[in-house]
């Protein structure tokens, strides 16, 4: 008996020694989680329903409850690039998901790149996307250079997986544009055996015929199942249950579109993330690794059903479990005290215009090209017949070569065009490119001017940039994001795990602070970052602890 006690005591001492030794270095793995379209108030609205991963992150982690993007064009690619680089669009260059490329005369995607080839895992090969248009290094790029980190990222969206990774990575995986499979590109070395093995063993088509039903007791849902303006994908009605199926009776574009707009998309990404962490042995070799996962389905569900829907609430109840399962797997793979997690979102979402109007608010939807057409007519009226506008893409209006200069040379004409645009019921402000290009705009106390300037990239932005009134948006879906409002700009930031001091932090913070905070934990540099380390959430370094 006594010997047994001694053995236990010795074993306990050994364990505590091992822990003390391992507790002195940086984490072995950084997990970057982006939940696409996770508005800040979802945490306070839904946290009572969380019992697994999201609850663990919130209660054991550092929650920044007053975080917001400072710029105007709150879109997916800009948000992911901001999180990964710690810089803002005016510096990292990703001002939108798409923009008008003056040289080619075409709208280009933020991750579009003609040079690499798409490489499919099963389905079609897709486009050969890369991070070539991202102008500054990511956290993952720096960790790879300075620490030899392995980098694995995944998402349903190319732009999300790519911006989280950066220029080079071990595996970057997304759904192809035809929706019928997973892919990567030769920019990331082509097909990866571990990804192929997972995809082959886990066909998305296995979810064909499955229903999406409510996971919470009926009384927990705050709003009716059907609200005005909902736009479910083809084959679904606005009411539960939503069955993943198609009119052809087999997996086709209709099924894949539904699948991406269901909890099955998140669950799949969570499983793939855990499997790739295992096959790449992330966090289990000499240095530190990066796992980046962007859950896209909450965004697609939000676009279809709106932020007050039962569907959005249900997605978060299920994402709580998906993230819980992922964290459990990482506990076993890496050790529960050996990794650090940062969770945030790329943007929030605005209310559904039809619902806002019922509340007596001024709201509405526009076609993307609508403002360009207003400008075309106003310019022709001021300067005579001709073709003035090359493209209108969301908030940006681009003139044909030389035409903006021609308008500027006749101040009355440019004023007339700006006045006509400003009269539109959707428009709050109209900025001329020289106002946003002026370096003083970034430091302005005029918050709308500052937000527009932080989204302005000279070679990619329009000649005129429009700030929309709250509730007005460019979309054919139920709702969207992309404005400088609290609904679109405010998102949660949560850090969890090794090196993090738990608590709720009410100080102002930005998603641009996320990777600078991780960089401080890992002791690497991010020379182009504009965000700052959120030091209040960092635990004191172990080395400064004094012995009794
Ligand atoms: Zn997004």
Short mmCIF file of C-alpha atoms and ligand atoms in Angstrom, two decimals:
data_model
loop_
_atom_site.label_atom_id
_atom_site.label_comp_id
_atom_site.label_asym_id
_atom_site.label_seq_id
_atom_site.Cartn_x
_atom_site.Cartn_y
_atom_site.Cartn_z
CA UNK A 1 0.00 0.00 0.00
CA UNK A 2 2.73 2.39 1.05
CA UNK A 3 4.83 1.46 -1.93
CA UNK A 4 1.86 2.07 -4.16
CA UNK A 5 1.40 5.53 -2.68
CA UNK A 6 5.05 6.33 -3.23
CA UNK A 7 4.80 5.12 -6.81
CA UNK A 8 1.79 7.36 -7.34
CA UNK A 9 3.60 10.31 -5.77
CA UNK A 10 6.65 9.75 -7.98
CA UNK A 11 4.46 9.40 -11.04
CA UNK A 12 2.61 12.60 -10.13
CA UNK A 13 5.90 14.42 -9.71
CA UNK A 14 7.05 13.19 -13.11
CA UNK A 15 3.82 14.32 -14.73
CA UNK A 16 4.04 17.76 -13.15
CA UNK A 17 7.69 18.09 -14.19
CA UNK A 18 6.78 17.18 -17.75
CA UNK A 19 3.93 19.72 -17.71
CA UNK A 20 6.20 22.43 -16.27
CA UNK A 21 8.72 21.80 -19.03
CA UNK A 22 6.21 21.73 -21.85
CA UNK A 23 4.43 24.80 -20.46
CA UNK A 24 7.47 26.96 -21.07
CA UNK A 25 7.40 27.08 -24.87
CA UNK A 26 4.97 28.54 -27.36
CA UNK A 27 1.94 26.51 -28.48
CA UNK A 28 2.59 23.71 -30.95
CA UNK A 29 -0.33 24.60 -33.18
CA UNK A 30 -2.27 27.76 -34.05
CA UNK A 31 -5.86 27.13 -35.15
CA UNK A 32 -7.43 30.00 -37.04
CA UNK A 33 -11.21 29.63 -37.29
CA UNK A 34 -13.30 32.04 -39.35
CA UNK A 35 -17.08 31.66 -39.14
CA UNK A 36 -18.33 33.36 -42.29
CA UNK A 37 -20.97 36.04 -41.49
CA UNK A 38 -20.91 35.57 -37.68
CA UNK A 39 -22.36 38.84 -36.48
CA UNK A 40 -21.21 40.00 -33.02
CA UNK A 41 -24.68 39.80 -31.48
CA UNK A 42 -25.01 36.09 -32.38
CA UNK A 43 -22.80 35.35 -29.37
CA UNK A 44 -25.13 37.09 -26.93
CA UNK A 45 -28.29 35.89 -28.68
CA UNK A 46 -27.34 32.23 -29.04
CA UNK A 47 -24.78 31.43 -26.32
CA UNK A 48 -27.47 30.03 -24.00
CA UNK A 49 -27.93 27.20 -26.51
CA UNK A 50 -24.26 26.30 -26.70
CA UNK A 51 -22.88 23.43 -24.64
CA UNK A 52 -19.86 22.24 -26.62
CA UNK A 53 -17.11 23.92 -28.67
CA UNK A 54 -18.40 27.49 -28.89
CA UNK A 55 -19.24 27.37 -25.18
CA UNK A 56 -15.76 26.07 -24.37
CA UNK A 57 -14.13 28.85 -26.40
CA UNK A 58 -16.31 31.51 -24.75
CA UNK A 59 -16.07 30.35 -21.14
CA UNK A 60 -12.43 29.21 -21.14
CA UNK A 61 -11.15 31.75 -23.65
CA UNK A 62 -10.73 35.50 -24.07
CA UNK A 63 -13.81 37.00 -25.71
CA UNK A 64 -13.50 40.46 -27.25
CA UNK A 65 -17.13 41.58 -27.28
CA UNK A 66 -16.52 45.00 -28.83
CA UNK A 67 -14.64 44.15 -32.03
CA UNK A 68 -15.38 45.61 -35.46
CA UNK A 69 -13.90 46.04 -38.91
CA UNK A 70 -12.98 49.70 -39.39
CA UNK A 71 -13.46 49.75 -43.18
CA UNK A 72 -16.50 50.08 -45.43
CA UNK A 73 -16.49 47.17 -47.91
CA UNK A 74 -17.18 44.35 -45.46
CA UNK A 75 -16.92 41.38 -47.82
CA UNK A 76 -15.54 37.85 -47.47
CA UNK A 77 -12.23 38.18 -49.28
CA UNK A 78 -11.38 41.51 -47.64
CA UNK A 79 -12.23 40.09 -44.20
CA UNK A 80 -10.17 36.94 -44.56
CA UNK A 81 -7.20 38.92 -45.91
CA UNK A 82 -7.49 41.34 -42.99
CA UNK A 83 -7.57 38.53 -40.43
CA UNK A 84 -4.65 36.68 -41.99
CA UNK A 85 -2.36 39.68 -42.61
CA UNK A 86 -3.29 42.03 -39.76
CA UNK A 87 -3.39 44.76 -42.42
CA UNK A 88 -6.41 46.59 -43.84
CA UNK A 89 -7.60 46.56 -47.47
CA UNK A 90 -5.92 49.86 -48.44
CA UNK A 91 -2.63 48.09 -47.64
CA UNK A 92 -3.21 44.37 -48.29
CA UNK A 93 -4.99 45.18 -51.56
CA UNK A 94 -8.04 42.90 -51.24
CA UNK A 95 -10.71 45.60 -51.26
CA UNK A 96 -13.60 43.37 -52.37
CA UNK A 97 -14.45 39.82 -53.50
CA UNK A 98 -14.27 41.09 -57.09
CA UNK A 99 -13.24 44.32 -58.77
CA UNK A 100 -12.93 45.80 -62.24
CA UNK A 101 -9.46 45.21 -63.66
CA UNK A 102 -8.74 48.26 -65.83
CA UNK A 103 -6.01 46.48 -67.81
CA UNK A 104 -8.03 43.48 -68.91
CA UNK A 105 -11.34 45.36 -68.90
CA UNK A 106 -12.93 42.53 -66.91
CA UNK A 107 -14.29 41.89 -63.44
CA UNK A 108 -11.73 39.71 -61.64
CA UNK A 109 -12.08 37.56 -58.54
CA UNK A 110 -9.79 38.33 -55.58
CA UNK A 111 -8.10 34.92 -55.88
CA UNK A 112 -8.17 34.78 -59.69
CA UNK A 113 -4.83 33.87 -61.28
CA UNK A 114 -4.30 32.74 -64.89
CA UNK A 115 -0.95 31.10 -64.23
CA UNK A 116 -1.66 28.12 -61.95
CA UNK A 117 -4.04 25.35 -62.98
CA UNK A 118 -6.95 24.04 -60.95
CA UNK A 119 -6.53 20.50 -59.61
CA UNK A 120 -9.72 18.68 -58.65
CA UNK A 121 -10.21 15.82 -56.20
CA UNK A 122 -12.75 13.82 -58.13
CA UNK A 123 -15.06 16.50 -59.57
CA UNK A 124 -14.06 19.06 -62.20
CA UNK A 125 -10.66 20.74 -61.93
CA UNK A 126 -11.94 24.30 -61.48
CA UNK A 127 -9.92 27.51 -61.76
CA UNK A 128 -6.27 27.75 -60.74
CA UNK A 129 -6.65 30.30 -57.98
CA UNK A 130 -3.88 31.70 -55.77
CA UNK A 131 -3.07 34.55 -53.37
CA UNK A 132 -1.13 36.45 -56.07
CA UNK A 133 -3.36 39.53 -55.67
CA UNK A 134 -2.69 39.71 -51.91
CA UNK A 135 0.00 42.39 -51.52
CA UNK A 136 1.38 41.60 -48.04
CA UNK A 137 2.42 38.38 -46.28
CA UNK A 138 0.01 36.45 -44.08
CA UNK A 139 0.62 35.21 -40.54
CA UNK A 140 0.95 31.72 -42.03
CA UNK A 141 3.51 32.98 -44.59
CA UNK A 142 5.58 34.49 -41.76
CA UNK A 143 5.26 31.39 -39.56
CA UNK A 144 6.41 29.24 -42.44
CA UNK A 145 9.40 31.50 -43.15
CA UNK A 146 10.48 32.12 -39.57
CA UNK A 147 9.45 28.87 -37.86
CA UNK A 148 9.13 26.32 -40.64
CA UNK A 149 5.40 25.89 -39.91
CA UNK A 150 3.27 23.49 -41.87
CA UNK A 151 0.19 25.29 -43.20
CA UNK A 152 -3.17 23.59 -43.89
CA UNK A 153 -6.32 25.58 -44.69
CA UNK A 154 -9.78 24.63 -45.91
CA UNK A 155 -13.16 26.17 -46.67
CA UNK A 156 -16.04 25.77 -49.06
CA UNK A 157 -14.84 29.04 -50.67
CA UNK A 158 -11.62 29.41 -52.62
CA UNK A 159 -11.09 33.00 -51.45
CA UNK A 160 -11.43 32.00 -47.79
CA UNK A 161 -9.07 29.01 -47.84
CA UNK A 162 -6.54 30.93 -49.97
CA UNK A 163 -6.48 34.18 -48.01
CA UNK A 164 -6.12 32.28 -44.71
CA UNK A 165 -3.08 30.49 -46.13
CA UNK A 166 -1.12 32.96 -48.24
CA UNK A 167 1.41 32.38 -51.02
CA UNK A 168 2.65 28.88 -50.21
CA UNK A 169 1.10 26.13 -48.10
CA UNK A 170 1.05 22.37 -47.58
CA UNK A 171 -2.65 21.94 -48.38
CA UNK A 172 -5.25 24.53 -49.40
CA UNK A 173 -8.65 23.00 -50.20
CA UNK A 174 -11.98 24.41 -51.39
CA UNK A 175 -15.12 23.49 -53.37
CA UNK A 176 -14.86 23.99 -57.12
CA UNK A 177 -17.05 26.49 -59.00
CA UNK A 178 -19.12 23.71 -60.57
CA UNK A 179 -19.91 22.69 -56.95
CA UNK A 180 -19.31 19.02 -57.76
CA UNK A 181 -16.07 18.47 -55.87
CA UNK A 182 -13.10 19.66 -53.84
CA UNK A 183 -10.06 21.22 -55.43
CA UNK A 184 -6.74 22.99 -54.96
CA UNK A 185 -4.39 24.52 -57.52
CA UNK A 186 -0.84 24.10 -58.76
CA UNK A 187 -0.06 27.33 -56.86
CA UNK A 188 -0.16 25.08 -53.78
CA UNK A 189 1.67 22.17 -55.33
CA UNK A 190 -1.32 20.36 -56.84
CA UNK A 191 -3.16 17.40 -55.38
CA UNK A 192 -2.30 16.41 -51.81
CA UNK A 193 -2.48 12.69 -51.00
CA UNK A 194 -3.99 13.24 -47.53
CA UNK A 195 -6.78 15.41 -48.92
CA UNK A 196 -7.48 12.95 -51.70
CA UNK A 197 -7.64 10.08 -49.20
CA UNK A 198 -10.13 11.98 -47.02
CA UNK A 199 -12.31 13.11 -49.94
CA UNK A 200 -12.36 9.60 -51.45
CA UNK A 201 -13.36 8.08 -48.11
CA UNK A 202 -15.96 10.77 -47.35
CA UNK A 203 -18.06 11.56 -50.41
CA UNK A 204 -20.28 14.63 -50.01
CA UNK A 205 -22.85 12.64 -51.98
CA UNK A 206 -23.34 10.45 -48.85
CA UNK A 207 -25.44 13.36 -47.49
CA UNK A 208 -27.89 13.07 -50.39
CA UNK A 209 -31.42 12.54 -49.09
CA UNK A 210 -30.61 13.61 -45.52
CA UNK A 211 -32.98 16.10 -43.89
CA UNK A 212 -32.00 19.25 -42.05
CA UNK A 213 -34.33 19.39 -39.06
CA UNK A 214 -34.37 21.67 -36.01
CA UNK A 215 -31.88 20.54 -33.39
CA UNK A 216 -33.19 22.66 -30.49
CA UNK A 217 -36.55 22.31 -28.72
CA UNK A 218 -39.16 24.23 -30.69
CA UNK A 219 -39.66 26.84 -27.95
CA UNK A 220 -36.02 27.95 -28.11
CA UNK A 221 -36.39 29.55 -31.52
CA UNK A 222 -37.02 33.27 -31.17
CA UNK A 223 -38.68 34.12 -34.46
CA UNK A 224 -41.24 32.51 -36.77
CA UNK A 225 -39.92 29.94 -39.25
CA UNK A 226 -41.13 32.06 -42.16
CA UNK A 227 -40.36 35.77 -42.30
CA UNK A 228 -40.79 38.13 -45.25
CA UNK A 229 -38.03 38.19 -47.85
CA UNK A 230 -36.54 34.73 -47.26
CA UNK A 231 -35.02 33.24 -50.42
CA UNK A 232 -34.25 29.56 -49.87
CA UNK A 233 -32.23 27.70 -52.52
CA UNK A 234 -33.99 25.81 -55.31
CA UNK A 235 -35.96 22.80 -54.10
CA UNK A 236 -36.48 24.13 -50.55
CA UNK A 237 -39.37 26.07 -49.03
CA UNK A 238 -38.80 28.62 -46.23
CA UNK A 239 -39.98 26.11 -43.57
CA UNK A 240 -38.27 23.18 -41.88
CA UNK A 241 -37.48 20.41 -42.61
CA UNK A 242 -35.10 21.03 -45.52
CA UNK A 243 -34.32 17.77 -47.30
CA UNK A 244 -31.06 17.60 -49.29
CA UNK A 245 -32.26 16.28 -52.60
CA UNK A 246 -32.79 17.22 -56.24
CA UNK A 247 -35.42 17.00 -58.95
CA UNK A 248 -33.17 14.74 -61.03
CA UNK A 249 -33.13 12.16 -58.23
CA UNK A 250 -29.35 12.18 -57.97
CA UNK A 251 -26.63 14.52 -56.67
CA UNK A 252 -26.54 17.54 -59.00
CA UNK A 253 -26.05 21.31 -58.73
CA UNK A 254 -29.37 21.67 -56.88
CA UNK A 255 -28.26 19.17 -54.22
CA UNK A 256 -24.76 20.66 -53.90
CA UNK A 257 -26.25 24.15 -53.53
CA UNK A 258 -28.50 22.90 -50.72
CA UNK A 259 -25.64 20.98 -49.10
CA UNK A 260 -23.50 24.11 -48.88
CA UNK A 261 -26.49 25.88 -47.25
CA UNK A 262 -26.94 23.26 -44.53
CA UNK A 263 -25.16 22.16 -41.34
CA UNK A 264 -23.64 19.30 -43.33
CA UNK A 265 -21.16 21.72 -44.94
CA UNK A 266 -19.79 22.77 -41.53
CA UNK A 267 -19.75 19.20 -40.22
CA UNK A 268 -17.78 18.05 -43.24
CA UNK A 269 -15.20 20.84 -42.90
CA UNK A 270 -14.82 20.08 -39.19
CA UNK A 271 -14.13 16.41 -39.91
CA UNK A 272 -11.75 17.25 -42.75
CA UNK A 273 -9.86 19.71 -40.53
CA UNK A 274 -9.37 17.06 -37.83
CA UNK A 275 -8.34 14.43 -40.37
CA UNK A 276 -5.78 16.70 -42.04
CA UNK A 277 -4.40 17.77 -38.65
CA UNK A 278 -3.83 14.07 -37.99
CA UNK A 279 -2.35 13.16 -41.37
CA UNK A 280 -0.01 16.18 -41.43
CA UNK A 281 0.83 15.56 -37.75
CA UNK A 282 0.15 19.23 -37.08
CA UNK A 283 1.51 20.30 -33.70
CA UNK A 284 3.53 17.13 -33.35
CA UNK A 285 6.94 18.06 -34.61
CA UNK A 286 9.77 20.44 -33.70
CA UNK A 287 8.07 23.69 -34.60
CA UNK A 288 4.63 25.25 -34.72
CA UNK A 289 1.96 24.60 -37.33
CA UNK A 290 -1.10 26.40 -38.68
CA UNK A 291 -4.56 24.99 -39.24
CA UNK A 292 -7.00 27.43 -40.83
CA UNK A 293 -10.65 26.59 -41.35
CA UNK A 294 -13.33 28.94 -42.64
CA UNK A 295 -16.89 27.71 -42.12
CA UNK A 296 -18.77 29.09 -45.14
CA UNK A 297 -22.23 27.60 -44.61
CA UNK A 298 -23.37 30.09 -41.93
CA UNK A 299 -22.87 32.83 -44.53
CA UNK A 300 -24.80 31.02 -47.24
CA UNK A 301 -27.66 30.27 -44.83
CA UNK A 302 -27.68 33.88 -43.65
CA UNK A 303 -27.88 35.16 -47.25
CA UNK A 304 -30.84 32.85 -47.94
CA UNK A 305 -32.86 33.14 -44.71
CA UNK A 306 -31.63 36.31 -42.94
CA UNK A 307 -30.18 36.91 -39.47
CA UNK A 308 -33.48 36.47 -37.60
CA UNK A 309 -34.24 33.05 -39.07
CA UNK A 310 -34.64 29.74 -37.28
CA UNK A 311 -32.15 28.41 -39.81
CA UNK A 312 -29.34 30.74 -38.68
CA UNK A 313 -30.01 29.99 -35.01
CA UNK A 314 -29.99 26.26 -35.78
CA UNK A 315 -26.71 26.53 -37.73
CA UNK A 316 -24.96 27.97 -34.66
CA UNK A 317 -26.40 25.34 -32.32
CA UNK A 318 -24.90 22.74 -34.67
CA UNK A 319 -21.64 24.61 -35.28
CA UNK A 320 -21.17 24.57 -31.49
CA UNK A 321 -21.02 20.76 -31.68
CA UNK A 322 -18.93 20.70 -34.85
CA UNK A 323 -16.29 22.92 -33.24
CA UNK A 324 -16.54 20.89 -30.01
CA UNK A 325 -15.75 17.69 -31.89
CA UNK A 326 -12.84 19.39 -33.65
CA UNK A 327 -11.40 20.65 -30.34
CA UNK A 328 -11.78 17.19 -28.79
CA UNK A 329 -9.82 15.71 -31.69
CA UNK A 330 -7.10 18.37 -31.32
CA UNK A 331 -6.92 17.65 -27.56
CA UNK A 332 -6.07 14.05 -28.37
CA UNK A 333 -3.79 14.81 -31.32
CA UNK A 334 -1.80 17.73 -29.93
CA UNK A 335 -2.62 17.89 -26.21
CA UNK A 336 -5.28 20.11 -24.67
CA UNK A 337 -2.70 22.61 -23.36
CA UNK A 338 -0.55 22.62 -26.48
CA UNK A 339 -2.49 24.68 -28.99
CA UNK A 340 -4.07 28.10 -29.31
CA UNK A 341 -7.29 28.96 -31.15
CA UNK A 342 -8.36 32.30 -32.61
CA UNK A 343 -11.98 32.52 -33.80
CA UNK A 344 -13.48 35.49 -35.60
CA UNK A 345 -15.61 36.34 -38.62
CA UNK A 346 -15.03 38.07 -41.95
CA UNK A 347 -18.08 40.38 -41.66
CA UNK A 348 -21.56 40.51 -40.13
CA UNK A 349 -24.85 40.85 -42.00
CA UNK A 350 -27.63 43.40 -42.42
CA UNK A 351 -31.32 42.78 -41.80
CA UNK A 352 -33.55 41.58 -44.64
CA UNK A 353 -34.87 44.73 -46.41
CA UNK A 354 -38.44 43.39 -46.56
CA UNK A 355 -38.35 42.92 -42.78
CA UNK A 356 -36.71 46.32 -42.16
CA UNK A 357 -39.44 47.99 -44.22
CA UNK A 358 -42.12 46.35 -42.08
CA UNK A 359 -40.40 48.01 -39.11
CA UNK A 360 -40.82 51.36 -40.87
CA UNK A 361 -37.18 51.61 -41.90
CA UNK A 362 -35.80 52.90 -45.19
CA UNK A 363 -34.34 49.84 -46.92
CA UNK A 364 -34.06 48.16 -50.30
CA UNK A 365 -32.06 46.15 -52.80
CA UNK A 366 -30.22 47.20 -55.96
CA UNK A 367 -28.74 45.48 -58.95
CA UNK A 368 -24.92 45.71 -58.84
CA UNK A 369 -24.81 47.75 -62.04
CA UNK A 370 -27.61 50.16 -61.14
CA UNK A 371 -25.44 53.04 -59.93
CA UNK A 372 -23.19 52.78 -63.01
CA UNK A 373 -26.25 53.29 -65.16
CA UNK A 374 -27.25 56.41 -63.18
CA UNK A 375 -23.77 57.82 -63.71
CA UNK A 376 -23.79 56.98 -67.43
CA UNK A 377 -26.99 58.99 -67.96
CA UNK A 378 -25.83 61.93 -65.82
CA UNK A 379 -22.44 62.12 -67.56
CA UNK A 380 -24.05 62.05 -71.02
CA UNK A 381 -26.38 64.84 -69.94
CA UNK A 382 -23.48 66.95 -68.68
CA UNK A 383 -20.93 66.34 -71.45
CA UNK A 384 -22.94 65.10 -74.41
CA UNK A 385 -23.50 61.66 -75.90
CA UNK A 386 -20.77 59.06 -75.45
CA UNK A 387 -19.76 56.03 -73.43
CA UNK A 388 -18.52 57.13 -70.04
CA UNK A 389 -18.85 54.25 -67.62
CA UNK A 390 -16.72 51.14 -68.10
CA UNK A 391 -18.26 49.22 -65.19
CA UNK A 392 -20.26 49.50 -62.01
CA UNK A 393 -19.35 46.83 -59.47
CA UNK A 394 -21.15 47.16 -56.13
CA UNK A 395 -20.10 50.51 -54.58
CA UNK A 396 -17.43 51.27 -57.21
CA UNK A 397 -18.08 53.12 -60.47
CA UNK A 398 -15.30 52.91 -63.05
CA UNK A 399 -15.07 55.29 -66.01
CA UNK A 400 -13.75 54.51 -69.48
CA UNK A 401 -10.08 55.51 -69.93
CA UNK A 402 -9.76 59.31 -69.86
CA UNK A 403 -13.42 59.94 -69.08
CA UNK A 404 -13.04 60.65 -65.37
CA UNK A 405 -10.29 63.14 -66.20
CA UNK A 406 -12.60 64.73 -68.77
CA UNK A 407 -15.29 65.14 -66.11
CA UNK A 408 -12.80 66.53 -63.62
CA UNK A 409 -11.67 69.09 -66.20
CA UNK A 410 -15.22 70.39 -66.19
CA UNK A 411 -16.01 70.73 -62.46
CA UNK A 412 -19.65 71.59 -63.12
CA UNK A 413 -20.05 68.30 -65.03
CA UNK A 414 -18.47 66.18 -62.30
CA UNK A 415 -20.53 67.98 -59.66
CA UNK A 416 -23.67 67.26 -61.66
CA UNK A 417 -22.82 63.55 -61.86
CA UNK A 418 -22.06 63.36 -58.14
CA UNK A 419 -25.27 65.26 -57.35
CA UNK A 420 -27.35 62.88 -59.46
CA UNK A 421 -25.80 59.87 -57.75
CA UNK A 422 -26.26 61.44 -54.32
CA UNK A 423 -29.98 61.89 -55.01
CA UNK A 424 -30.56 58.13 -55.26
CA UNK A 425 -32.63 56.83 -52.34
CA UNK A 426 -29.99 54.19 -51.57
CA UNK A 427 -27.00 56.52 -51.47
CA UNK A 428 -25.60 58.14 -48.32
CA UNK A 429 -22.35 59.64 -49.64
CA UNK A 430 -20.39 59.75 -52.90
CA UNK A 431 -16.59 59.90 -52.73
CA UNK A 432 -14.28 60.90 -55.58
CA UNK A 433 -11.14 58.82 -55.85
CA UNK A 434 -8.87 61.77 -55.02
CA UNK A 435 -10.68 62.19 -51.67
CA UNK A 436 -10.02 58.55 -50.74
CA UNK A 437 -6.46 58.55 -52.13
CA UNK A 438 -5.56 61.51 -49.89
CA UNK A 439 -3.51 60.05 -47.00
CA UNK A 440 -5.26 62.35 -44.51
CA UNK A 441 -8.54 60.47 -45.15
CA UNK A 442 -7.24 57.47 -43.13
CA UNK A 443 -6.80 59.67 -40.05
CA UNK A 444 -10.01 61.64 -40.54
CA UNK A 445 -12.54 62.04 -37.75
CA UNK A 446 -15.21 61.71 -40.46
CA UNK A 447 -15.91 57.99 -39.84
CA UNK A 448 -17.56 57.31 -43.19
CA UNK A 449 -14.71 58.93 -45.12
CA UNK A 450 -12.17 57.00 -43.04
CA UNK A 451 -14.00 53.70 -43.57
CA UNK A 452 -14.19 54.27 -47.35
CA UNK A 453 -10.50 55.27 -47.49
CA UNK A 454 -9.45 52.09 -45.64
CA UNK A 455 -11.24 50.10 -48.37
CA UNK A 456 -9.67 52.11 -51.21
CA UNK A 457 -6.94 50.59 -53.38
CA UNK A 458 -5.90 53.01 -56.14
CA UNK A 459 -5.38 50.44 -58.92
CA UNK A 460 -8.51 48.42 -58.05
CA UNK A 461 -11.12 50.84 -56.70
CA UNK A 462 -13.55 52.91 -58.72
CA UNK A 463 -13.31 56.56 -59.74
CA UNK A 464 -16.41 57.20 -57.69
CA UNK A 465 -17.13 55.17 -54.56
CA UNK A 466 -20.58 55.18 -53.02
CA UNK A 467 -21.42 54.74 -49.34
CA UNK A 468 -24.87 53.22 -49.05
CA UNK A 469 -27.58 54.14 -46.56
CA UNK A 470 -28.09 51.50 -43.84
CA UNK A 471 -30.53 48.84 -45.06
CA UNK A 472 -29.72 49.37 -48.75
CA UNK A 473 -27.69 46.68 -50.47
CA UNK A 474 -26.59 45.16 -53.76
CA UNK A 475 -28.04 41.67 -53.82
CA UNK A 476 -30.52 39.28 -55.36
CA UNK A 477 -30.52 37.20 -52.14
CA UNK A 478 -32.57 37.71 -48.96
CA UNK A 479 -29.89 39.95 -47.53
CA UNK A 480 -26.16 40.67 -47.58
CA UNK A 481 -23.32 42.70 -46.03
CA UNK A 482 -20.74 45.12 -47.37
CA UNK A 483 -21.51 48.40 -45.61
CA UNK A 484 -19.95 50.47 -42.83
CA UNK A 485 -22.75 49.72 -40.35
CA UNK A 486 -22.52 47.99 -36.97
CA UNK A 487 -24.51 45.05 -38.39
CA UNK A 488 -21.85 44.43 -41.05
CA UNK A 489 -18.71 45.56 -39.21
CA UNK A 490 -19.12 44.09 -35.71
CA UNK A 491 -17.92 40.49 -35.24
CA UNK A 492 -16.67 38.42 -32.30
CA UNK A 493 -13.01 37.73 -31.59
CA UNK A 494 -12.21 34.83 -29.26
CA UNK A 495 -8.79 33.47 -28.28
CA UNK A 496 -8.54 30.19 -26.46
CA UNK A 497 -5.85 27.86 -25.19
CA UNK A 498 -2.21 28.09 -24.42
CA UNK A 499 -0.96 31.57 -23.61
CA UNK A 500 -4.46 33.07 -23.28
CA UNK A 501 -5.94 34.72 -20.21
CA UNK A 502 -9.69 33.96 -20.12
CA UNK A 503 -12.37 36.58 -19.65
CA UNK A 504 -14.61 39.03 -21.45
CA UNK A 505 -12.72 42.01 -22.80
CA UNK A 506 -14.74 45.09 -23.64
CA UNK A 507 -11.93 47.19 -25.11
CA UNK A 508 -12.27 48.16 -28.76
CA UNK A 509 -10.60 45.62 -31.03
CA UNK A 510 -10.33 44.83 -34.73
CA UNK A 511 -10.05 41.54 -36.61
CA UNK A 512 -6.77 43.05 -37.85
CA UNK A 513 -5.55 42.46 -34.26
CA UNK A 514 -6.09 38.69 -34.42
CA UNK A 515 -2.88 37.54 -36.11
CA UNK A 516 -0.68 40.26 -34.53
CA UNK A 517 -1.83 38.79 -31.19
CA UNK A 518 -0.86 35.28 -32.34
CA UNK A 519 2.43 36.68 -33.68
CA UNK A 520 3.17 38.06 -30.20
CA UNK A 521 2.53 34.62 -28.69
CA UNK A 522 4.85 32.96 -31.19
CA UNK A 523 7.47 35.71 -31.23
CA UNK A 524 7.37 36.33 -34.97
CA UNK A 525 7.24 39.58 -36.90
CA UNK A 526 4.42 40.88 -39.10
CA UNK A 527 6.02 43.98 -40.60
CA UNK A 528 3.01 45.00 -42.71
CA UNK A 529 0.38 44.55 -40.00
CA UNK A 530 -1.67 47.55 -38.89
CA UNK A 531 -3.46 45.73 -36.06
CA UNK A 532 -1.89 45.41 -32.61
CA UNK A 533 -1.42 42.49 -30.25
CA UNK A 534 -4.33 42.34 -27.80
CA UNK A 535 -1.95 42.01 -24.86
CA UNK A 536 -4.62 42.20 -22.19
CA UNK A 537 -5.64 38.66 -23.16
CA UNK A 538 -2.11 37.23 -23.06
CA UNK A 539 -1.11 35.20 -20.03
CA UNK A 540 2.18 36.28 -18.44
CA UNK A 541 5.11 34.43 -20.01
CA UNK A 542 5.98 31.35 -17.93
CA UNK A 543 9.66 32.35 -17.80
CA UNK A 544 8.89 35.43 -15.67
CA UNK A 545 7.11 33.38 -12.99
CA UNK A 546 9.09 33.34 -9.74
CA UNK A 547 9.53 30.26 -7.61
CA UNK A 548 8.21 30.40 -4.05
ZN1 LIG B 1 -18.13 36.10 -45.91
#
